[in-house]
Amino acid sequence: MNYKEIINNLKPEAIISLMEKLGVDRYSDRGDYIIFPTICHNADAEEASMKLYYYKNSHLFVCYTNCESMSIFKFLKEYYETRSIPYNWYDDIYKVILDCSSFKPTEGFEAIKYNSLSEKYRTRKQEQVLEVYPKGLIDTFIKEYPVEWLEDGISKKAMDKYNIRFSIPQNKIIIPHYNVYGDLIGIRGRALDPEEVETIGKYMPVQIEGKWYAHPLSMNLYGLNYNKDNIKKYGICYVGEAEKFCLQMEGFDFPNCSVAVCGSQFNKYQLNLLLKTCRPREIVICFDKEEKPGENKYFDKLYNICNKYKNYCNMSFIYDTRNLLKLKESPTDCGQKVFEELVKRRIFVR
Ligand SMILES: [Zn+2]
């Protein structure tokens, strides 16, 4: 992918115009950099402080309040997640960024023109029909067990069950996404190239012959097609962030009752999907550890998710008070013992 050329050819005027479309009402162009309100982590642009800098030379955003340094790819992801906007990586990140860059890849790109992105997303309907792809597409990738995942507690058996593949040219672990019925609805890749991870992120959709196999992640639950019977039978569902969460859980010696949201939000659509399919008695939010010492923002976020849905189902969340996990680690990253310890001390919201 030509992400470096895309980023290196970002035009400052296009960045300003994009930010305005995203709802920014003021900015200050200081020559080498432009200062914007911190809409990355603040849903309300008017209330955000002027601490988000865009540096014209490095093409990086730096949020001096909360989010630190990020490429435009990571910035947009943050923007959508802050607002719980259902986004599609290809349409809402990749194409938007291409529109701000003077670099144009030859294939797989049509120009788009939004008058107001924030308007578009405010009015976007949650319910969309997801495209179903031929299952055989996955067979264009080879079967290989990446060392990175084997070392991360993911067994070969788990990778077989979830139909994990590998792409040598893209240097990515290939992760097929199925809906609850087992139809193929998207293909994501876990990047192994450190530079790609740093700039764009670990996970993104995969491109095959110029076509992107992206889907709105907020409209599905990864792993539900495999684990729905267990969730129904045992009455509990563990909701994690990344696909890896479900795969690691596969190695534990109790039935796998996990799904992954593939982001850091759990929305009403996903709740309904889970309730309709499995009717669990309890949903346990098992998100990655994010809290910085002395803060409680992350606690509040998890509490609020549970509080919002407590009338539909018993809700609880994992919160690591004993420092069993390092920052950014998932509750399943340190094995079954640690996971069980965290679950034992989970917080119920009633
Ligand atoms: Zn920020």
CSV table of C-alpha atoms in Angstrom, one decimal, residues 85-278:
chain,number,residue,atom,x,y,z
A,85,ILE,CA,-19.8,6.8,14.6
A,86,PRO,CA,-20.1,3.6,12.7
A,87,TYR,CA,-17.3,3.9,10.1
A,88,ASN,CA,-16.0,1.8,7.3
A,89,TRP,CA,-12.3,2.0,6.9
A,90,TYR,CA,-12.2,2.2,3.2
A,91,ASP,CA,-15.0,4.8,2.7
A,92,ASP,CA,-14.5,6.9,5.8
A,93,ILE,CA,-10.8,6.8,6.4
A,94,TYR,CA,-8.9,5.8,3.3
A,95,LYS,CA,-11.0,7.7,0.7
A,96,VAL,CA,-11.3,10.8,2.9
A,97,ILE,CA,-7.5,10.9,3.3
A,98,LEU,CA,-6.8,10.3,-0.4
A,99,ASP,CA,-9.0,13.3,-1.0
A,100,CYS,CA,-6.6,15.5,1.1
A,101,SER,CA,-3.5,14.2,-0.7
A,102,SER,CA,-2.1,15.2,-4.1
A,103,PHE,CA,-1.0,11.6,-4.5
A,104,LYS,CA,-3.5,9.4,-6.4
A,105,PRO,CA,-3.0,5.7,-6.7
A,106,THR,CA,-3.9,4.4,-10.1
A,107,GLU,CA,-6.4,1.8,-9.0
A,108,GLY,CA,-9.3,1.4,-6.6
A,109,PHE,CA,-10.0,5.1,-6.2
A,110,GLU,CA,-12.9,7.4,-7.1
A,111,ALA,CA,-12.8,10.9,-5.8
A,112,ILE,CA,-15.5,11.8,-3.3
A,113,LYS,CA,-16.8,15.2,-2.2
A,114,TYR,CA,-18.6,15.7,1.0
A,115,ASN,CA,-20.0,19.1,1.9
A,116,SER,CA,-20.1,18.3,5.6
A,117,LEU,CA,-18.7,15.1,7.0
A,118,SER,CA,-20.1,15.7,10.5
A,119,GLU,CA,-23.5,16.3,8.9
A,120,LYS,CA,-23.2,13.1,6.9
A,121,TYR,CA,-22.3,11.0,10.0
A,122,ARG,CA,-25.0,12.6,12.2
A,123,THR,CA,-27.6,11.5,9.8
A,124,ARG,CA,-26.1,8.2,8.9
A,125,LYS,CA,-28.4,5.3,9.7
A,126,GLN,CA,-27.0,2.6,11.9
A,127,GLU,CA,-28.7,-0.2,10.0
A,128,GLN,CA,-27.0,-1.0,6.7
A,129,VAL,CA,-27.2,-4.2,4.7
A,130,LEU,CA,-23.8,-5.8,4.8
A,131,GLU,CA,-22.4,-7.2,1.5
A,132,VAL,CA,-21.7,-10.9,1.5
A,133,TYR,CA,-18.6,-12.1,-0.3
A,134,PRO,CA,-17.9,-15.5,-1.8
A,135,LYS,CA,-16.3,-17.7,0.9
A,136,GLY,CA,-13.7,-19.0,-1.4
A,137,LEU,CA,-12.0,-15.6,-1.4
A,138,ILE,CA,-10.1,-16.7,1.7
A,139,ASP,CA,-8.5,-19.5,-0.2
A,140,THR,CA,-6.5,-16.9,-2.2
A,141,PHE,CA,-4.4,-16.7,1.0
A,142,ILE,CA,-2.0,-19.4,2.2
A,143,LYS,CA,-2.4,-21.3,5.4
A,144,GLU,CA,0.4,-20.5,7.8
A,145,TYR,CA,0.7,-20.1,11.5
A,146,PRO,CA,2.5,-16.8,12.2
A,147,VAL,CA,5.1,-17.0,15.0
A,148,GLU,CA,3.9,-13.7,16.3
A,149,TRP,CA,0.5,-15.2,17.2
A,150,LEU,CA,1.8,-18.6,18.4
A,151,GLU,CA,4.0,-16.7,20.8
A,152,ASP,CA,1.0,-14.7,21.9
A,153,GLY,CA,-0.9,-17.7,23.2
A,154,ILE,CA,-2.9,-18.5,20.1
A,155,SER,CA,-2.8,-22.2,19.2
A,156,LYS,CA,-2.8,-23.7,15.7
A,157,LYS,CA,-6.2,-25.3,16.6
A,158,ALA,CA,-7.6,-21.8,17.3
A,159,MET,CA,-6.3,-20.4,14.0
A,160,ASP,CA,-7.8,-23.4,12.2
A,161,LYS,CA,-11.2,-22.8,13.8
A,162,TYR,CA,-11.2,-19.1,12.8
A,163,ASN,CA,-9.8,-19.8,9.4
A,164,ILE,CA,-6.8,-17.6,9.9
A,165,ARG,CA,-4.6,-17.2,6.8
A,166,PHE,CA,-1.4,-15.3,5.9
A,167,SER,CA,-0.4,-12.9,3.1
A,168,ILE,CA,3.2,-12.9,2.2
A,169,PRO,CA,3.2,-9.9,-0.2
A,170,GLN,CA,1.2,-7.8,2.3
A,171,ASN,CA,3.1,-9.3,5.4
A,172,LYS,CA,-0.2,-9.6,7.2
A,173,ILE,CA,-2.1,-12.1,9.2
A,174,ILE,CA,-5.4,-12.5,7.4
A,175,ILE,CA,-8.6,-12.6,9.5
A,176,PRO,CA,-11.9,-13.4,7.8
A,177,HIS,CA,-15.0,-11.8,9.4
A,178,TYR,CA,-18.3,-13.7,9.3
A,179,ASN,CA,-21.7,-12.6,10.3
A,180,VAL,CA,-23.8,-14.6,12.8
A,181,TYR,CA,-24.8,-17.0,10.0
A,182,GLY,CA,-21.3,-17.7,8.9
A,183,ASP,CA,-21.4,-15.6,5.7
A,184,LEU,CA,-18.1,-13.8,4.8
A,185,ILE,CA,-18.7,-10.1,5.2
A,186,GLY,CA,-15.2,-8.7,5.5
A,187,ILE,CA,-11.5,-9.5,5.6
A,188,ARG,CA,-9.1,-7.8,7.9
A,189,GLY,CA,-5.3,-7.9,8.2
A,190,ARG,CA,-3.1,-7.7,11.2
A,191,ALA,CA,0.0,-5.8,9.9
A,192,LEU,CA,3.4,-7.1,11.0
A,193,ASP,CA,5.5,-4.4,9.4
A,194,PRO,CA,6.4,-2.1,12.4
A,195,GLU,CA,6.2,1.1,10.3
A,196,GLU,CA,2.8,0.2,9.0
A,197,VAL,CA,1.6,-0.5,12.5
A,198,GLU,CA,3.0,2.8,13.7
A,199,THR,CA,1.4,4.9,10.9
A,200,ILE,CA,-1.9,3.3,10.1
A,201,GLY,CA,-2.5,0.9,12.9
A,202,LYS,CA,-2.3,-2.8,13.6
A,203,TYR,CA,-5.6,-3.8,12.1
A,204,MET,CA,-7.1,-2.7,8.8
A,205,PRO,CA,-9.1,-4.2,5.9
A,206,VAL,CA,-7.4,-6.2,3.2
A,207,GLN,CA,-7.3,-5.4,-0.5
A,208,ILE,CA,-7.5,-8.1,-3.1
A,209,GLU,CA,-6.9,-7.2,-6.7
A,210,GLY,CA,-7.7,-3.5,-6.0
A,211,LYS,CA,-10.9,-4.2,-4.1
A,212,TRP,CA,-11.1,-3.4,-0.4
A,213,TYR,CA,-12.9,-6.0,1.7
A,214,ALA,CA,-14.0,-3.5,4.4
A,215,HIS,CA,-17.2,-3.6,6.5
A,216,PRO,CA,-18.6,-1.4,9.2
A,217,LEU,CA,-17.2,-3.2,12.3
A,218,SER,CA,-19.9,-1.7,14.5
A,219,MET,CA,-22.5,-3.8,12.8
A,220,ASN,CA,-21.1,-7.2,13.7
A,221,LEU,CA,-19.6,-9.2,16.5
A,222,TYR,CA,-16.5,-11.1,15.6
A,223,GLY,CA,-16.6,-14.7,16.8
A,224,LEU,CA,-20.4,-14.8,17.4
A,225,ASN,CA,-20.9,-17.4,14.6
A,226,TYR,CA,-18.5,-19.7,16.3
A,227,ASN,CA,-19.4,-19.1,19.9
A,228,LYS,CA,-23.1,-18.5,19.9
A,229,ASP,CA,-24.0,-22.0,21.1
A,230,ASN,CA,-21.6,-21.7,24.1
A,231,ILE,CA,-22.9,-18.3,25.0
A,232,LYS,CA,-26.5,-19.6,24.9
A,233,LYS,CA,-25.7,-22.7,26.9
A,234,TYR,CA,-23.5,-21.0,29.6
A,235,GLY,CA,-25.5,-17.7,29.8
A,236,ILE,CA,-22.4,-15.5,29.8
A,237,CYS,CA,-20.7,-13.5,27.1
A,238,TYR,CA,-17.2,-12.0,27.3
A,239,VAL,CA,-16.9,-9.0,25.0
A,240,GLY,CA,-13.3,-8.1,24.1
A,241,GLU,CA,-11.8,-5.5,21.7
A,242,ALA,CA,-9.6,-7.3,19.1
A,243,GLU,CA,-10.1,-10.5,17.2
A,244,LYS,CA,-7.1,-11.9,19.1
A,245,PHE,CA,-9.3,-11.9,22.3
A,246,CYS,CA,-11.5,-14.7,20.9
A,247,LEU,CA,-8.5,-16.6,19.6
A,248,GLN,CA,-6.6,-16.5,22.8
A,249,MET,CA,-9.7,-17.6,24.8
A,250,GLU,CA,-9.9,-20.7,22.5
A,251,GLY,CA,-6.8,-22.0,24.4
A,252,PHE,CA,-8.4,-21.7,27.8
A,253,ASP,CA,-9.8,-24.9,29.4
A,254,PHE,CA,-13.4,-23.6,29.6
A,255,PRO,CA,-16.0,-23.2,26.8
A,256,ASN,CA,-15.3,-20.2,24.6
A,257,CYS,CA,-18.1,-17.6,25.3
A,258,SER,CA,-16.3,-14.7,23.7
A,259,VAL,CA,-16.9,-12.1,21.0
A,260,ALA,CA,-14.9,-9.1,19.9
A,261,VAL,CA,-16.2,-5.6,18.9
A,262,CYS,CA,-13.0,-4.9,16.8
A,263,GLY,CA,-12.8,-1.4,18.3
A,264,SER,CA,-13.4,0.1,21.7
A,265,GLN,CA,-17.1,0.6,21.7
A,266,PHE,CA,-20.0,-1.7,22.4
A,267,ASN,CA,-23.1,-0.3,20.7
A,268,LYS,CA,-26.9,-0.9,20.8
A,269,TYR,CA,-26.8,-2.7,17.5
A,270,GLN,CA,-24.3,-5.2,18.9
A,271,LEU,CA,-26.2,-5.6,22.1
A,272,ASN,CA,-29.4,-6.4,20.2
A,273,LEU,CA,-27.6,-8.8,18.0
A,274,LEU,CA,-26.2,-10.6,21.0
A,275,LEU,CA,-29.5,-10.7,22.9
A,276,LYS,CA,-31.5,-11.8,19.8
A,277,THR,CA,-29.0,-14.6,19.1
A,278,CYS,CA,-28.0,-15.9,22.5
